[in-house]
PDB file of C-alpha atoms in Angstrom:
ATOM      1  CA  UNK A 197     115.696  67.334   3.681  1.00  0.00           C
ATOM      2  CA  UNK A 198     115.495  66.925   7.660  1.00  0.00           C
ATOM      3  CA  UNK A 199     118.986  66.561   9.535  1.00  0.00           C
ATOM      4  CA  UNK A 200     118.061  63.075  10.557  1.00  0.00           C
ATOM      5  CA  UNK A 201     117.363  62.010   7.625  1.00  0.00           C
ATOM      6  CA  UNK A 202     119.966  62.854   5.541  1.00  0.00           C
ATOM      7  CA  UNK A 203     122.850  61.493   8.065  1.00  0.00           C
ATOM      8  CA  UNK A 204     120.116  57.515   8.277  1.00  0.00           C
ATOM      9  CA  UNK A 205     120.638  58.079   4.372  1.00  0.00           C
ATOM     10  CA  UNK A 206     124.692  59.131   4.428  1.00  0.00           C
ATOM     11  CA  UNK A 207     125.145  55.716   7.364  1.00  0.00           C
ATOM     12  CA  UNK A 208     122.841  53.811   4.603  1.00  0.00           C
ATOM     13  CA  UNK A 209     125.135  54.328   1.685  1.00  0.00           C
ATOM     14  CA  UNK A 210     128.524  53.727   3.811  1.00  0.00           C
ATOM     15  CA  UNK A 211     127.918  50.690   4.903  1.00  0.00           C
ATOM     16  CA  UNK A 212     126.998  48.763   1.739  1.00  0.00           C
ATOM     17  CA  UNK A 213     128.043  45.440   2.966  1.00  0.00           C
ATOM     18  CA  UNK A 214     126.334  45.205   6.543  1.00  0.00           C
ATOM     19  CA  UNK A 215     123.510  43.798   5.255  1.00  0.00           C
ATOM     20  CA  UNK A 216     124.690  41.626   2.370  1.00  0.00           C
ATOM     21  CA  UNK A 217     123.116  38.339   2.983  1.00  0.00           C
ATOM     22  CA  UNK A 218     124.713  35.239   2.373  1.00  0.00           C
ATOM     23  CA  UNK A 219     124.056  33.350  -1.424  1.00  0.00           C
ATOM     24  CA  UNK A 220     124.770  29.813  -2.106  1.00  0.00           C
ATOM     25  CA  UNK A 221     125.353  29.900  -5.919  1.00  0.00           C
ATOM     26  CA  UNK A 222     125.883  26.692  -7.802  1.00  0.00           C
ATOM     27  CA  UNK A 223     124.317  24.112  -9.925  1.00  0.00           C
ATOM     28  CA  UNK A 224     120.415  23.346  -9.559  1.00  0.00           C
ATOM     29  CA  UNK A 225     120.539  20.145 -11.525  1.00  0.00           C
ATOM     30  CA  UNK A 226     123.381  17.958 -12.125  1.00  0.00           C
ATOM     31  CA  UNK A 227     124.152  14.039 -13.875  1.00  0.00           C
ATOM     32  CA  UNK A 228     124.963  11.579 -10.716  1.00  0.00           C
ATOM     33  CA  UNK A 229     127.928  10.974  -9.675  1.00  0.00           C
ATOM     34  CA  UNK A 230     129.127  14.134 -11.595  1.00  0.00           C
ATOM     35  CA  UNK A 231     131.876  16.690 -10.197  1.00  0.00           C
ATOM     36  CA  UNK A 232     130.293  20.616  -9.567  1.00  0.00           C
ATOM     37  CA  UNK A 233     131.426  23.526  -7.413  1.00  0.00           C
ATOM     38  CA  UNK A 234     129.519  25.516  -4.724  1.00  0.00           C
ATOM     39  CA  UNK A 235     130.439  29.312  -3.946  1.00  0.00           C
ATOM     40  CA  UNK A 236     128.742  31.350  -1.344  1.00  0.00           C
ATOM     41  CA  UNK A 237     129.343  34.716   0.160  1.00  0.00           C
ATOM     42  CA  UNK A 238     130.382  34.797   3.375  1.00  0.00           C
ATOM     43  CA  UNK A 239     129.575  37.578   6.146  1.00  0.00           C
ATOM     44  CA  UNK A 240     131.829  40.355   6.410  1.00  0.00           C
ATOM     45  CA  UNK A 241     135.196  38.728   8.839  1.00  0.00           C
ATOM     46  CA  UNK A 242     134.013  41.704  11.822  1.00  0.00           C
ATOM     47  CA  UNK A 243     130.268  39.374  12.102  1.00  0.00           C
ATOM     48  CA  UNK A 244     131.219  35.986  11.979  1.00  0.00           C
ATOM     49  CA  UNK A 245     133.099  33.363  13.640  1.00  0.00           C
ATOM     50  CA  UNK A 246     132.838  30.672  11.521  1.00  0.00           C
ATOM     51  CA  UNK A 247     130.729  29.002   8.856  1.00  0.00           C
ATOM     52  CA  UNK A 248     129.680  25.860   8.295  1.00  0.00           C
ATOM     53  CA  UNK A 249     129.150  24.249   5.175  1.00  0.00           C
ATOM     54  CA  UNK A 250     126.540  20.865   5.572  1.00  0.00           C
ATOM     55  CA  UNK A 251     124.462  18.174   3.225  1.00  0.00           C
ATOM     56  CA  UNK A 252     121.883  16.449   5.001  1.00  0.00           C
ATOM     57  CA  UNK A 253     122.553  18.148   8.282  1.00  0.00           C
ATOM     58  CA  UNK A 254     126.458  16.728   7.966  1.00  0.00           C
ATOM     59  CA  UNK A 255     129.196  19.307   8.319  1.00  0.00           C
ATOM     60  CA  UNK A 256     131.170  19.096   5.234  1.00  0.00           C
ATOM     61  CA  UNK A 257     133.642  21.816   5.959  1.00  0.00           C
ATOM     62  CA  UNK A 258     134.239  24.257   8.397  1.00  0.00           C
ATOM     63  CA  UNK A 259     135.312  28.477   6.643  1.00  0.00           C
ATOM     64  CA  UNK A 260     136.996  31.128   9.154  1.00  0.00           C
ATOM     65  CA  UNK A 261     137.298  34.426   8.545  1.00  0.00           C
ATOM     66  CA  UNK A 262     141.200  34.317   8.601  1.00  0.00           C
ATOM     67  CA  UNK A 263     140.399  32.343   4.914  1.00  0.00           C
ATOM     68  CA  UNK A 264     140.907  28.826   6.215  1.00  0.00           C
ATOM     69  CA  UNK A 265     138.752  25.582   4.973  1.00  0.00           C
ATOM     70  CA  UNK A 266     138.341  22.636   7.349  1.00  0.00           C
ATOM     71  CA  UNK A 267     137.001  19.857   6.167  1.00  0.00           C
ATOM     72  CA  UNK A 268     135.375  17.465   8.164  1.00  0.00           C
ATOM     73  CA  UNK A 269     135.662  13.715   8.732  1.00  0.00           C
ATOM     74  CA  UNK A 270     131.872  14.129   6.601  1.00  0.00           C
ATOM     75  CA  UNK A 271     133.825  15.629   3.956  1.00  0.00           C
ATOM     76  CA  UNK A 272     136.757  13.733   3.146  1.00  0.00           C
ATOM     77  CA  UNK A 273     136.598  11.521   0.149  1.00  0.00           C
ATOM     78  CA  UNK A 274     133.390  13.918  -1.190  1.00  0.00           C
ATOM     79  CA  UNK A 275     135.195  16.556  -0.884  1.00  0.00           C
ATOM     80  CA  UNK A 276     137.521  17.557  -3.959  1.00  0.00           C
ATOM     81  CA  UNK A 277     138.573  21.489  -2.935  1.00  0.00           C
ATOM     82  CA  UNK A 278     137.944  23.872  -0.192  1.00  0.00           C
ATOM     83  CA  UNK A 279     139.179  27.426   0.160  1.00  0.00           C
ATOM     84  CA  UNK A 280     138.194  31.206   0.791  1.00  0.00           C
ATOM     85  CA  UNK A 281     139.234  33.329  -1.480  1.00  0.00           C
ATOM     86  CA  UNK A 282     139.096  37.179  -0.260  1.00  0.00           C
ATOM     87  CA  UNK A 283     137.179  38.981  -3.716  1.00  0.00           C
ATOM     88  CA  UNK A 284     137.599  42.659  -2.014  1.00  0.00           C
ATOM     89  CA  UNK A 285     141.106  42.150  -0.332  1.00  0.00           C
ATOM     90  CA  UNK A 286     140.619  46.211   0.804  1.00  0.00           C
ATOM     91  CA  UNK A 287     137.771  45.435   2.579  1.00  0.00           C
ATOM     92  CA  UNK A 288     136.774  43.325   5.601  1.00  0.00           C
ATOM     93  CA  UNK A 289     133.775  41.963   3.483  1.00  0.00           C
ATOM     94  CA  UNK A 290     133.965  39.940   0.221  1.00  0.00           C
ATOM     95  CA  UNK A 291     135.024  36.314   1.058  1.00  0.00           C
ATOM     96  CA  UNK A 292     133.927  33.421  -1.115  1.00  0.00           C
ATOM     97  CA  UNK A 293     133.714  29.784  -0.189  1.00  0.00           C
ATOM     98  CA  UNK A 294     134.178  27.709  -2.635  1.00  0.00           C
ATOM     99  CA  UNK A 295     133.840  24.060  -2.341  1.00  0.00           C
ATOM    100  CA  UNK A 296     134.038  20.963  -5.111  1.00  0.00           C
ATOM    101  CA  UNK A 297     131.984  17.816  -4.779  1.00  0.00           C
ATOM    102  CA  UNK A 298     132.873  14.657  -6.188  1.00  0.00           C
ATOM    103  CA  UNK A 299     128.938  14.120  -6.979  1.00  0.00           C
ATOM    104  CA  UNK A 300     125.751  12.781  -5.920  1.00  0.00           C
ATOM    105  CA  UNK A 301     123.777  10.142  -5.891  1.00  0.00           C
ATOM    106  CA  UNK A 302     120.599  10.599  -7.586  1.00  0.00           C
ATOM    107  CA  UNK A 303     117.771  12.435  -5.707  1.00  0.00           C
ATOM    108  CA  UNK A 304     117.815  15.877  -4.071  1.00  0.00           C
ATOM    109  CA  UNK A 305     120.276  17.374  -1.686  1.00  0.00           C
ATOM    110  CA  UNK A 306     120.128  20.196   0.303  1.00  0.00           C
ATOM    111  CA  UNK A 307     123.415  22.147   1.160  1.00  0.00           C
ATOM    112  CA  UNK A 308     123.269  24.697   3.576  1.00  0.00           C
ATOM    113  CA  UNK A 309     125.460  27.240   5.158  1.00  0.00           C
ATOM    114  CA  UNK A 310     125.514  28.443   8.693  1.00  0.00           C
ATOM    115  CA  UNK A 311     127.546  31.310   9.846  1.00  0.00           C
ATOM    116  CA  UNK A 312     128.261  31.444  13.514  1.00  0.00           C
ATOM    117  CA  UNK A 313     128.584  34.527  15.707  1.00  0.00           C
ATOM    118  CA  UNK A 314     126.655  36.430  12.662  1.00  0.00           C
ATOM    119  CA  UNK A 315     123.410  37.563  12.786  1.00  0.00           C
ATOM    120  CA  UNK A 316     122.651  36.441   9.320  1.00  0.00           C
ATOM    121  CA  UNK A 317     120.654  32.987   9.117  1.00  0.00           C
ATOM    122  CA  UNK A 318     121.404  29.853   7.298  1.00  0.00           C
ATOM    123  CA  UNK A 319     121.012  29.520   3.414  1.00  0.00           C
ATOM    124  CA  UNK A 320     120.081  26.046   1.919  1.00  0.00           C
ATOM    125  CA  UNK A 321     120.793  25.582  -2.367  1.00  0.00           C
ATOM    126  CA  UNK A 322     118.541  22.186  -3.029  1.00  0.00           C
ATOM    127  CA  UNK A 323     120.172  20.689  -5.858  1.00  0.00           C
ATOM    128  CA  UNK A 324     118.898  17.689  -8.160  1.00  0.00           C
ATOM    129  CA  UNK A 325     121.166  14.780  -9.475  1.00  0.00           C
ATOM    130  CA  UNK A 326     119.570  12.681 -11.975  1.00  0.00           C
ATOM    131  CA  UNK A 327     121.067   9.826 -13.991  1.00  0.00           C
ATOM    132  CA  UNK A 328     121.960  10.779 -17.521  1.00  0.00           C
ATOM    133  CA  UNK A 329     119.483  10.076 -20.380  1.00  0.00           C
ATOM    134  CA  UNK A 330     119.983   7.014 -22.374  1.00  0.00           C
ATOM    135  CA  UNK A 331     123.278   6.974 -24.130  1.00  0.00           C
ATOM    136  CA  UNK A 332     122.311   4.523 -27.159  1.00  0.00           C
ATOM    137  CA  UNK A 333     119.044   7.131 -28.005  1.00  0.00           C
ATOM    138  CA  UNK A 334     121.833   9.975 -27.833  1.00  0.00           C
ATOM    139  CA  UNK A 335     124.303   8.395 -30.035  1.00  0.00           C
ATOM    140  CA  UNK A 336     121.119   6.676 -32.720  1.00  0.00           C
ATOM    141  CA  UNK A 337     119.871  10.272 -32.786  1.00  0.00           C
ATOM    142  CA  UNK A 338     123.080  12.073 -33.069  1.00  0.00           C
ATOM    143  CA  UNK A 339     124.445  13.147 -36.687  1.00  0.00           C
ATOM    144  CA  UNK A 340     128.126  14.347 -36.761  1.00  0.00           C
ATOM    145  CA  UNK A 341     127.826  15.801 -39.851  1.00  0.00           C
ATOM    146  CA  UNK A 342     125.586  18.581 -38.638  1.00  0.00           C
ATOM    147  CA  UNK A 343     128.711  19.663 -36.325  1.00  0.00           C
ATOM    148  CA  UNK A 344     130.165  21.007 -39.520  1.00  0.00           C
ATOM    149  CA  UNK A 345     133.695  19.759 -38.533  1.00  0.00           C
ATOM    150  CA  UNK A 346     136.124  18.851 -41.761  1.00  0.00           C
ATOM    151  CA  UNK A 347     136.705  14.972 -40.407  1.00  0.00           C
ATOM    152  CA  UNK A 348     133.128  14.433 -40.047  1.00  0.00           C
ATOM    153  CA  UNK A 349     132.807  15.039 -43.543  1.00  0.00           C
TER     154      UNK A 349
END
């Protein structure tokens, strides 16, 4: 194997987390008006400045690399928890926002995240609140007996 290649290869497999791209991870459906938490990677604290956290285009809170959560006057009273929590405290890479919502209205929503002073681009997670299926149908359908418990019997 050429010189140059071998030391593009060696660079490649040191620097694992140069090109990790941000992830929203979280619920893609979810009842209305239902609690569920967000988590997304964040870039590695040497290539960002900031990131923001948004619904409709509305900051909802505001992550720094030093592991601080912000949340905005968009995000207080929808806004349960907010903090960073460092996953690979050895490394400069490996922060993870996490973020609670008190729940949606029904429709779809589209959360995004924007890191400033990164050159990684924004990440949108749509996610679909619904109303919950009719209760009475649930509980006329529903036999406790089948859940094999002794004071169902």
């Amino acid at each position: 194997m050429n010189r140059p290649l071998t030391l593009l290869l060696l660079l490649i497999a040191l620097t694992p987390y140069a090109w990790a791209e941000i992830q929203i991870n979280g619920p893609l459906h979810v009842s209305e008006y239902t609690p569920f938490t967000l988590s997304t990677t964040l870039p590695s604290t040497d290539d960002f400045t900031s990131a923001t956290l948004s619904l409709g285009g509305k900051a909802l809170a505001i992550a720094y690399p030093s592991g601080q959560c912000i949340l905005q006057p968009e995000g207080i009273g929808i806004i349960s928890a907010c903090y960073v929590v460092d996953t690979q405290p050895s490394t400069n890479a490996g922060l993870l926002l996490t973020l609670t919502h008190t729940g949606l209205a029904s429709g779809t929503h589209g959360f995004t995240v924007s890191p400033q002073g990164s050159n990684e681009g924004s990440q949108t997670l749509e996610i679909e609140a619904s109303a919950f299926a009719n209760v009475e149908e649930i509980i006329a359908n529903d036999d406790p007996a089948s859940y094999n418990l002794p004071f169902f019997k």
